[in-house]
XYZ file of C-alpha atoms in Angstrom:
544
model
C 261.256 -94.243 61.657
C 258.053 -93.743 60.040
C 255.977 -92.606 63.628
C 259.278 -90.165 63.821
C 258.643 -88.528 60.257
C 254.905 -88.079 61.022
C 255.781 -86.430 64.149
C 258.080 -84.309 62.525
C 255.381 -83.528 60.003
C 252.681 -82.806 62.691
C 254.874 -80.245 64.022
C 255.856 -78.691 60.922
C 251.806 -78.247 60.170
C 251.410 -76.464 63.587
C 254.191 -73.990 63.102
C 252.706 -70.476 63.049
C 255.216 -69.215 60.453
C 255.319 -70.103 56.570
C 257.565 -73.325 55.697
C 258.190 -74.652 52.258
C 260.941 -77.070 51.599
C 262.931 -76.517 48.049
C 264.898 -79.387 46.097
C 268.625 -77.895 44.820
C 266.454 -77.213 41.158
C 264.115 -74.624 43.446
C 261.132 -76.287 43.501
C 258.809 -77.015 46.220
C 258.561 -80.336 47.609
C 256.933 -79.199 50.790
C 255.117 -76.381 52.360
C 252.859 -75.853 55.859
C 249.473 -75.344 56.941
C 250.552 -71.720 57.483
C 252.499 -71.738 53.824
C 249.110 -72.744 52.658
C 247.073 -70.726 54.257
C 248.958 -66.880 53.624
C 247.206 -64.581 51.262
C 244.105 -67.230 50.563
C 240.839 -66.456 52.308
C 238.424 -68.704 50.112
C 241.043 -71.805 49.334
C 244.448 -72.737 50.485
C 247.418 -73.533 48.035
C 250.197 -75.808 48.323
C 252.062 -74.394 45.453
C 254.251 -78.103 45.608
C 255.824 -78.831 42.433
C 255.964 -74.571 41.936
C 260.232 -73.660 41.322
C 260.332 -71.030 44.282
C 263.682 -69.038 42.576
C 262.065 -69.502 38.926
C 259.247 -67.558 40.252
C 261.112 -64.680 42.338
C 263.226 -64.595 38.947
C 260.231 -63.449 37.311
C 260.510 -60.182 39.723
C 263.691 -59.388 40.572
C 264.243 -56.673 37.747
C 261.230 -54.417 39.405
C 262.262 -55.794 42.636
C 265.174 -55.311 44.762
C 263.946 -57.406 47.103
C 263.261 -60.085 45.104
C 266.492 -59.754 43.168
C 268.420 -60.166 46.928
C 266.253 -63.254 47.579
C 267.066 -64.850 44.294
C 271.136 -64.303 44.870
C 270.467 -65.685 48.718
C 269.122 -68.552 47.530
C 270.992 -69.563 44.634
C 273.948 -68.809 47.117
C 272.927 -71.359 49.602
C 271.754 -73.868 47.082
C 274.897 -73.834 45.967
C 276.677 -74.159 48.719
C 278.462 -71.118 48.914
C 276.796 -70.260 52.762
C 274.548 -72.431 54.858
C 272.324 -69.515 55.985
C 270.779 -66.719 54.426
C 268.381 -64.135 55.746
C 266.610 -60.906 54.808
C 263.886 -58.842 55.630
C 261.652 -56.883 53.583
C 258.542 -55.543 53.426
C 254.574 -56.578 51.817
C 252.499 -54.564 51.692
C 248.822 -54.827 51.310
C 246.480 -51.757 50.538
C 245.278 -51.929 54.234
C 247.956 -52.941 55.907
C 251.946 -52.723 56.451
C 253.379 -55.748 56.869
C 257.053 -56.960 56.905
C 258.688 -60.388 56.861
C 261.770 -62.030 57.730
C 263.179 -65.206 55.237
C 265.444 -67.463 56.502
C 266.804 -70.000 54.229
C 268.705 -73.124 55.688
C 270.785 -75.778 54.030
C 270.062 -79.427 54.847
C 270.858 -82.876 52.854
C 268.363 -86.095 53.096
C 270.370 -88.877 51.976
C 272.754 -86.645 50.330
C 270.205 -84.720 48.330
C 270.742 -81.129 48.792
C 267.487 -79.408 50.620
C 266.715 -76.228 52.227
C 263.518 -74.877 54.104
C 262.649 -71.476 53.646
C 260.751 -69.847 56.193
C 258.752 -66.519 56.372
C 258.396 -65.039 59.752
C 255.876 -61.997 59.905
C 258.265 -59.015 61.902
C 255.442 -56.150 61.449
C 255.214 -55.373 65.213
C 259.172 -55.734 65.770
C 259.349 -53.583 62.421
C 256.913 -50.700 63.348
C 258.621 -50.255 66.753
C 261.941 -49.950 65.207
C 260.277 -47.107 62.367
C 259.043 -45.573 65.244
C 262.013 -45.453 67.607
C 263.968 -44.350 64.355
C 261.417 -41.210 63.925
C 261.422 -40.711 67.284
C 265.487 -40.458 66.483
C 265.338 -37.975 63.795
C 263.260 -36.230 66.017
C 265.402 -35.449 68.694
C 268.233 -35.067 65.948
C 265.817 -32.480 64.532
C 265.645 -31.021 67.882
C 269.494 -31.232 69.084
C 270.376 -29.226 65.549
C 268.121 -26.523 66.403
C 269.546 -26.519 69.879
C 272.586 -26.583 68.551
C 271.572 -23.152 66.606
C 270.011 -21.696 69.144
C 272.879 -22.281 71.502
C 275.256 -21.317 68.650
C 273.822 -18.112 68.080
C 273.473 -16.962 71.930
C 276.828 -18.413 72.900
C 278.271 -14.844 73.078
C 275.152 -13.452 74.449
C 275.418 -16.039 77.434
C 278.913 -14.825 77.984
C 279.408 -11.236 77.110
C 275.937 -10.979 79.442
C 277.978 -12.981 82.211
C 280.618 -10.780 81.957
C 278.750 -7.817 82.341
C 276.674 -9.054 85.104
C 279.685 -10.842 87.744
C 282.381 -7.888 86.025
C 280.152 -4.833 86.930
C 281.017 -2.795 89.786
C 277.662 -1.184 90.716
C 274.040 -2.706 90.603
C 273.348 0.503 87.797
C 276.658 -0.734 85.990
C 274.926 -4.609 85.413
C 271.425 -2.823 84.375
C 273.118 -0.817 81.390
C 275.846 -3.300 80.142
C 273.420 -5.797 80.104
C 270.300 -4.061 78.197
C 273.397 -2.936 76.038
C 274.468 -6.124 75.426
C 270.434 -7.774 74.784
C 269.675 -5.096 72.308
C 272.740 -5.740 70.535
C 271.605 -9.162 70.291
C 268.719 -10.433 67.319
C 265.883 -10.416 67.188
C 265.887 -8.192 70.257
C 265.654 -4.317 69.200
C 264.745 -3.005 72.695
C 266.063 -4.173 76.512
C 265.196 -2.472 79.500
C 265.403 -3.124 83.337
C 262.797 -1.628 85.483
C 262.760 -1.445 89.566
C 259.981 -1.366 91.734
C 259.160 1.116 94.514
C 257.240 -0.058 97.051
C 256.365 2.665 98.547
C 254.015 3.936 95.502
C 253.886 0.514 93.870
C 255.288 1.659 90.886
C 257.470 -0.305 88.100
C 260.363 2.532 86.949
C 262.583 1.850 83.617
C 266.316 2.226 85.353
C 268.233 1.291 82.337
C 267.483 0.502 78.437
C 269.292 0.117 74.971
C 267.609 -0.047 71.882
C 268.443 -0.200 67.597
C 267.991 2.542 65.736
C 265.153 4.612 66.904
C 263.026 2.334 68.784
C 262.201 4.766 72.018
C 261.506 3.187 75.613
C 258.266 3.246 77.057
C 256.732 6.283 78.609
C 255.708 6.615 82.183
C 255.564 4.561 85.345
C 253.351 0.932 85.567
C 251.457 0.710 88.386
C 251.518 -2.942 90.333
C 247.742 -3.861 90.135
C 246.540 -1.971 87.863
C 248.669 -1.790 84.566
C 248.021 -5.761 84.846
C 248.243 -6.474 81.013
C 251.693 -5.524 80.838
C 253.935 -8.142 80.684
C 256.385 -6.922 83.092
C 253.678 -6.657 85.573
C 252.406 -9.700 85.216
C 255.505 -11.026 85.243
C 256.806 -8.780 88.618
C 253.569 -10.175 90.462
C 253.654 -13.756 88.765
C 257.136 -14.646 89.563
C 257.916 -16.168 86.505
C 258.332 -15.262 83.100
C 255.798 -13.938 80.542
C 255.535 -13.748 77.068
C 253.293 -12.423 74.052
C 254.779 -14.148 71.074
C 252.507 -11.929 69.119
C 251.699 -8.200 69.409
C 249.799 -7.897 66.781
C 247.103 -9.898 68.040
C 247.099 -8.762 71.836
C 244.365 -6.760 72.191
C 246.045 -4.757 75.081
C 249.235 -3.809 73.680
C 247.862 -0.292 72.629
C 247.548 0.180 76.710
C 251.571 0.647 76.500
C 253.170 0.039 73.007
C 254.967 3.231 72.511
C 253.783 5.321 69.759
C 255.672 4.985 66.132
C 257.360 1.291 67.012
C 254.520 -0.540 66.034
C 256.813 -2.251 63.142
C 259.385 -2.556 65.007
C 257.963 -4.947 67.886
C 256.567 -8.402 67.414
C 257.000 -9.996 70.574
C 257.821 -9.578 73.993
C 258.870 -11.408 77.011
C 259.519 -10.411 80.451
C 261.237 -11.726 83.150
C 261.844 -10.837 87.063
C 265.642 -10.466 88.197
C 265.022 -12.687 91.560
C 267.602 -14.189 93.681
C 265.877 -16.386 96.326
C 262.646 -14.755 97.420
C 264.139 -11.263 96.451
C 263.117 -9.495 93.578
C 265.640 -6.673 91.975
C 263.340 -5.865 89.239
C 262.225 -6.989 85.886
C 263.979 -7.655 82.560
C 261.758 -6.612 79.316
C 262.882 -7.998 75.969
C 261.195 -7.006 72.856
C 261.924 -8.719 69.641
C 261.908 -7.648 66.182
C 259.852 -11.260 64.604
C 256.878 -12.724 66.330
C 257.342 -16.349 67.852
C 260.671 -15.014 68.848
C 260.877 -16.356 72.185
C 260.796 -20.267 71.658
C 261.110 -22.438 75.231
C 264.450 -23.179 74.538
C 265.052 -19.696 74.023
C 263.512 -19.055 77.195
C 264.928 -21.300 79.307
C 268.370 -19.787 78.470
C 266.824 -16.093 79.171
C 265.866 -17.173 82.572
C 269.068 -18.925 83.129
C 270.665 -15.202 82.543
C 268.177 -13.224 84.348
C 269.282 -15.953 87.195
C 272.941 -14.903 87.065
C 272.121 -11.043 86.558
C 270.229 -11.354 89.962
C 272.961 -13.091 91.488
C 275.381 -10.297 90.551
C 273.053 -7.820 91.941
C 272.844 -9.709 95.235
C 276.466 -10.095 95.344
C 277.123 -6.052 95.325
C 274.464 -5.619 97.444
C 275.718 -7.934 100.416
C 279.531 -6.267 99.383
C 278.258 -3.079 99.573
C 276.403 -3.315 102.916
C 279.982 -4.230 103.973
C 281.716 -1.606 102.620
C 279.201 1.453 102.495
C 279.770 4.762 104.432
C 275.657 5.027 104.510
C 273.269 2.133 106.163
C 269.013 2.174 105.315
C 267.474 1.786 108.436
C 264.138 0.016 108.266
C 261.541 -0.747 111.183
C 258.857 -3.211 110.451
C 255.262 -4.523 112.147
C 254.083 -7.791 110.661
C 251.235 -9.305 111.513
C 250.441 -12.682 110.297
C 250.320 -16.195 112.199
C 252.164 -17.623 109.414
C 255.896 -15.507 110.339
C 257.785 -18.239 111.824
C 258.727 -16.044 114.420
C 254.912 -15.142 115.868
C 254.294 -19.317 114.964
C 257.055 -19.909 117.464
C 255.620 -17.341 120.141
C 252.346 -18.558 119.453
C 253.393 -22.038 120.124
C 255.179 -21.135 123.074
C 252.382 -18.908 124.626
C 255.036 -16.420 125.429
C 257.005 -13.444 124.129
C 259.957 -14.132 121.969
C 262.990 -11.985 121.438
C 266.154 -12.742 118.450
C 269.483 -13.202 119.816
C 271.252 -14.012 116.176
C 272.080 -16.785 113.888
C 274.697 -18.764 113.010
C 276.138 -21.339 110.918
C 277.218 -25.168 111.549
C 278.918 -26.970 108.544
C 276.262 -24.972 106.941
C 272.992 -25.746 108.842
C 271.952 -22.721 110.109
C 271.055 -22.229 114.172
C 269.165 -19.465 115.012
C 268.801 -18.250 118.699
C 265.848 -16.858 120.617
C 265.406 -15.983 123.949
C 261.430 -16.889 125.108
C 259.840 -15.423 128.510
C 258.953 -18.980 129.996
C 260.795 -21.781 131.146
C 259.726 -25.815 130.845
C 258.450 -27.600 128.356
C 259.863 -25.265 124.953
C 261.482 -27.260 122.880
C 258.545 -29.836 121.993
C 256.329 -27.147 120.824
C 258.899 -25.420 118.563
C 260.311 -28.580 116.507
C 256.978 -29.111 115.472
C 256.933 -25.962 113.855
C 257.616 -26.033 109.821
C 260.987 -25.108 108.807
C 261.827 -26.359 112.559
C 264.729 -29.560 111.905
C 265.689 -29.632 115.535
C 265.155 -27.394 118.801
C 267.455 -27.520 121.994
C 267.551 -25.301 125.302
C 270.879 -23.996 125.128
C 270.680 -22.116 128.535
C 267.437 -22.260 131.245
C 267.163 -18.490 133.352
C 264.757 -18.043 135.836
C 262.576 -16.480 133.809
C 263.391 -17.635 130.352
C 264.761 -19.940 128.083
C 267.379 -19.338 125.398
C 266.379 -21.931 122.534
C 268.332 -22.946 119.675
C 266.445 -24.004 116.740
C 267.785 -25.728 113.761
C 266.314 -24.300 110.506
C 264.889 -25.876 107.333
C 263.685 -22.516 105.723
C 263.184 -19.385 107.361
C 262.957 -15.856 106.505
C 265.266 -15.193 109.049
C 267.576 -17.271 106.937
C 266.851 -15.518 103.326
C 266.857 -12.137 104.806
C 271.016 -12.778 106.042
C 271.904 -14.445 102.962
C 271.046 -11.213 100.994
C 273.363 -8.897 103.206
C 270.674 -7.966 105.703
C 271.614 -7.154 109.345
C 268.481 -8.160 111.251
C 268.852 -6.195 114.279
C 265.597 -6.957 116.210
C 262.999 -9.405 115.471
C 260.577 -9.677 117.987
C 257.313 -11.015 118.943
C 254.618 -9.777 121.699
C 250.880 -10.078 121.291
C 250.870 -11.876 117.765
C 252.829 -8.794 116.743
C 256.660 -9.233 115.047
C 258.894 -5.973 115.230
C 261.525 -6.080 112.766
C 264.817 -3.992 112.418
C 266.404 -3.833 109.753
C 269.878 -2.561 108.561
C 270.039 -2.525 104.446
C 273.107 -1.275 102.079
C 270.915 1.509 100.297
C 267.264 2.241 99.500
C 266.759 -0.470 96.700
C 267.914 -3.314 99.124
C 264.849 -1.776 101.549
C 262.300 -1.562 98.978
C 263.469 -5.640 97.485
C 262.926 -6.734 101.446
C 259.901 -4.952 101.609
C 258.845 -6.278 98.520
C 259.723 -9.796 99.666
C 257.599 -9.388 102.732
C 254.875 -8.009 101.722
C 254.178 -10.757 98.963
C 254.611 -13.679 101.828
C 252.994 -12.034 104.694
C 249.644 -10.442 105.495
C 249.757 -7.054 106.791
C 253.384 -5.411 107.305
C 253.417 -1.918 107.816
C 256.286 0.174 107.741
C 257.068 2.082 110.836
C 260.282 3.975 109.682
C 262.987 4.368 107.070
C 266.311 6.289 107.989
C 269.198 6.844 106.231
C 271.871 7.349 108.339
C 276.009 7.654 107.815
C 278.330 4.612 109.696
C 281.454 4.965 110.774
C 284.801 4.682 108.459
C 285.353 0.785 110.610
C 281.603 -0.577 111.071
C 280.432 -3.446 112.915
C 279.948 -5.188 109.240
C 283.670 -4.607 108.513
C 284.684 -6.543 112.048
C 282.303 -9.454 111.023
C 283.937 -9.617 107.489
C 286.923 -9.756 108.641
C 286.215 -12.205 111.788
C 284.513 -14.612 109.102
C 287.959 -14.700 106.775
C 289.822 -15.269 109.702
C 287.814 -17.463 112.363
C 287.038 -21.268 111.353
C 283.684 -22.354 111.458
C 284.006 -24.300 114.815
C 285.833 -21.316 116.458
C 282.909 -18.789 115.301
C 280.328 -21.133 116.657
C 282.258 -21.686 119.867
C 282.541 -17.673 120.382
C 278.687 -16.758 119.430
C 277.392 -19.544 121.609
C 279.091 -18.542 124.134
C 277.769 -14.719 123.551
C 274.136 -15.639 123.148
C 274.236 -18.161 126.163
C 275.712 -15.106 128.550
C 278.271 -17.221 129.098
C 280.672 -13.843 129.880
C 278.089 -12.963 132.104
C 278.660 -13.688 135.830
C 277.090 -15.286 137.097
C 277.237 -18.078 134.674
C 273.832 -19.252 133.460
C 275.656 -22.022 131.375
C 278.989 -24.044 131.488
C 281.648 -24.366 129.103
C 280.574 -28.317 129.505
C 277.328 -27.812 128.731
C 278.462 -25.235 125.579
C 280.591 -27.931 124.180
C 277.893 -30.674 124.563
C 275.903 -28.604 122.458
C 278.426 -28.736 119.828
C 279.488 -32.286 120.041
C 283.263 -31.844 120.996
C 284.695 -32.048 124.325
C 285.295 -29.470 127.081
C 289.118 -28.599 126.416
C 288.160 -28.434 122.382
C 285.430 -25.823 123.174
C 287.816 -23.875 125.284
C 290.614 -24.455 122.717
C 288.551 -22.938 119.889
C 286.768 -20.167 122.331
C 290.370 -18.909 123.278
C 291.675 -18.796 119.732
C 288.580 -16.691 118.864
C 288.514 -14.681 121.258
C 292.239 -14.109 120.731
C 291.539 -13.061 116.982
C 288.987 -10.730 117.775
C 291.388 -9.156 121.105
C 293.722 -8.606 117.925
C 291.358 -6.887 115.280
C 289.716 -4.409 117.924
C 293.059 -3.517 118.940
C 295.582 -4.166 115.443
C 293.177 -3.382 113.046
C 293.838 -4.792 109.669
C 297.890 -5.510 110.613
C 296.598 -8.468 112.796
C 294.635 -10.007 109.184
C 296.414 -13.274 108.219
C 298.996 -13.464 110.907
C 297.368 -16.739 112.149
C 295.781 -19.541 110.295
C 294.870 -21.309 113.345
């Protein structure tokens, strides 16, 4: 018994928390080393003998936590609860420090005992301060989101509105610098286009409060550079002055008598893809007025106002009685077109593109046969390359893209006519809805590409029933599979006759069998028999 109770007490002295051991009066019959030791640097106490709640009595009325140890311990003494613990803090002028008390009930031959034991929790306790700052910090931060979002919840939808519910691009640029400047801080909103052929940033639309006027005159793409809707037109990305006062270059183009009125400014390019429609210029009333949450909900708009404007472009090349003709030389090994010729060693000629479960497959026809297809899927933006039909003298490759500016330039409503490559030179035909749509393409290509020169620009009138209309009306009515069916068979001369390809060899390339290719290749054809002939009658009469 004894070697047990010295064991015990050997372990109790190696404990690396505070132990004392109180009698049901309070008072200390035992402590620890560590007991001992705390708060002593010259001599170490045992304080046995000492009444433990007599002393914490002493406190408790300028001590809360001393007043909640004193009930704990009287409570467990007592035997109202075996256990009681708290936590609480003790400080020393160099250091914060909390601690953890646990007191525990026992009995030794039915006298009532209980340890108390103080376990330092500093570490545990600063993480938990911190974690609760770091809390109220982001509880600071959703509230002010909350604000922010609060107060430009109508601007996010009235500007929406305007944007998707505006017939014509000029429509969107005046509801929605109506709608900005109605908005505070902002006191002026304009929308500016750029014209590539003089390089010059135009105000199209504006709203403003009161008398704040618009800016005069043109800005001038490379050399007005401290404006911020230059910077921002040849950045790509938003920029802001959060304060005029102190921007040494504002006098350059703050117009004259709106000094007070304009604190801050922030500009932002209208881009949907790679295409730029212009540039959105907000100026605000306060300085700091455009914090990044702010921001990011500005760009999120100019997102969807460019998205609107795409969306009547690509209708309106559809539906327009007039068609921009634009001819194009580029020069630059980068094109992915004069990569793929250079590559090849050989001339390369566009046959179209199309669309499969919405990879796009572009076609070219190349001037040499053999070996093509290795060479081109190691081009970038090249996923897969397969020879679709072998001539004598050429090859018609299909080429599965990644990215390509063939892609961008038919998913904004361009009709790429030609786009050809001989002697490291691409020639590029356009057809565009108006004059704007030209200038954004130009725009777009002359940012990416080295040299492109324009060759011509023609405005010309189309038909009431254009080619545009037919493929509208072909892509409501065809399914995917049928559409692919009837342009591989186009591009792959499979009409032709001779046949340079088989309907075997079509479907192979498509991954369905011979009597499915023909299946879907007869329904198309059927469909498109019946719009040449029916005109809009034949629309909807089969949902094959």
């Amino acid at each position: 018994m004894g070697s047990r109770n010295d064991l015990a007490a050997a372990t109790l002295e190696t404990l690396p928390v505070t132990v004392a051991v109180i009698d049901d009066d309070g008072e200390i019959l035992l402590t620890n080393r560590a007991w001992r030791e705390f708060g002593s640097d010259e001599q170490s106490t045992d304080h046995v003998g000492v009444n433990y709640v007599a002393t914490a009595v002493m406190f408790e009325d300028d001590d809360e936590y001393a007043r909640q140890a004193v009930e704990g311990l009287e409570s467990v003494l007592e035997g109202e609860q075996e256990t009681f613990v708290m936590e609480y803090p003790c400080h020393t002028p160099t250091r914060r420090q909390w601690f953890m008390m646990r007191a525990n009930r026992f009995t030794v031959d039915d006298d009532v005992r209980v340890s108390v034991v103080h376990l330092e929790i500093t570490e545990r306790k600063l993480a938990e301060l911190a974690a609760e700052e770091s809390a109220e910090r982001m509880r600071d931060e959703h509230r002010a989101l909350e604000h922010v979002l609060e107060r430009i919840d109508g601007l996010v939808r009235d500007v929406t509105d305007a944007a998707v519910g505006a017939g014509t691009r000029e429509e969107i640029e005046r509801r929605v610098c109506s709608r900005l400047a109605a908005t505070e801080p902002y006191v002026l909103a304009w929308v500016g286009r750029v014209d590539v052929t003089n390089q010059r940033v135009s105000p199209r639309e504006w709203a403003s409060t009161g008398d704040v006027p618009l800016e005069d005159g043109d800005l001038v793409l490379g050399t007005d550079e401290t404006h911020p809707a230059v910077r921002a037109l040849e950045a790509g990305e938003p920029y802001v002055v959060q304060d005029l006062s102190s921007f040494r270059d504002a006098d350059n183009w703050w117009p004259v008598g709106a000094e007070s009125d304009y604190q801050s400014v922030a500009a932002l390019p209208l881009s949907y893809g790679d295409v730029t429609y212009g540039v959105l210029v907000l100026f605000a009333a306060d300085a700091d007025a455009f914090s990044d949450r702010e921001l990011l909900v500005l760009e999120s708009l100019a997102g969807t106002i460019a998205t609107a404007m795409n969306a009547i472009e690509s209708r309106r090349m559809l539906t327009t009685e007039s068609v921009v003709e634009l001819e194009l030389a580029i020069e630059d090994s980068s094109l992915f077109v004069t990569a793929l010729a250079e590559a090849l060693e050989a001339t390369v000629a566009y046959r179209g593109l199309a669309y499969d479960d919405g990879t796009p497959l572009a076609f070219f026809y190349v001037d040499r046969t053999g070996a093509v297809t290795e060479p081109a899927v190691e081009l970038e933006g090249v996923a897969d390359a397969t020879t679709l039909v072998t001539y004598e003298d050429g090859t018609l490759l299909e080429l599965e893209l990644v990215d390509s500016i063939v892609t961008t330039l038919v998913e904004h409503g361009t009709v790429v006519r030609r786009f050809d490559v001989t002697d490291g030179i691409a020639d590029l035909a356009l057809d565009l809805a108006n004059g704007q749509s030209a200038r954004s393409v130009y725009d777009l290509l002359e940012r990416h590409y080295d040299r492109v020169e324009l060759i011509s620009y023609h405005e010309s009138e189309q038909p009431t029933r254009t080619p545009q209309d037919l493929v509208a009306t072909l892509e409501q009515t065809l399914t995917d599979r049928q559409q692919m069916a009837l342009q591989k068979a186009y591009v792959a001369d499979y009409f032709e006759w001779p046949r340079n390809v088989s309907g075997e060899e079509l479907a192979e390339s498509m991954d369905i069998s011979r009597s499915t290719f023909h299946q879907h290749l007869r329904t198309a054809q059927r469909k498109l028999l019946e719009e040449l002939y029916e005109g809009d009658t034949a629309i909807g009469r089969h949902s094959e």
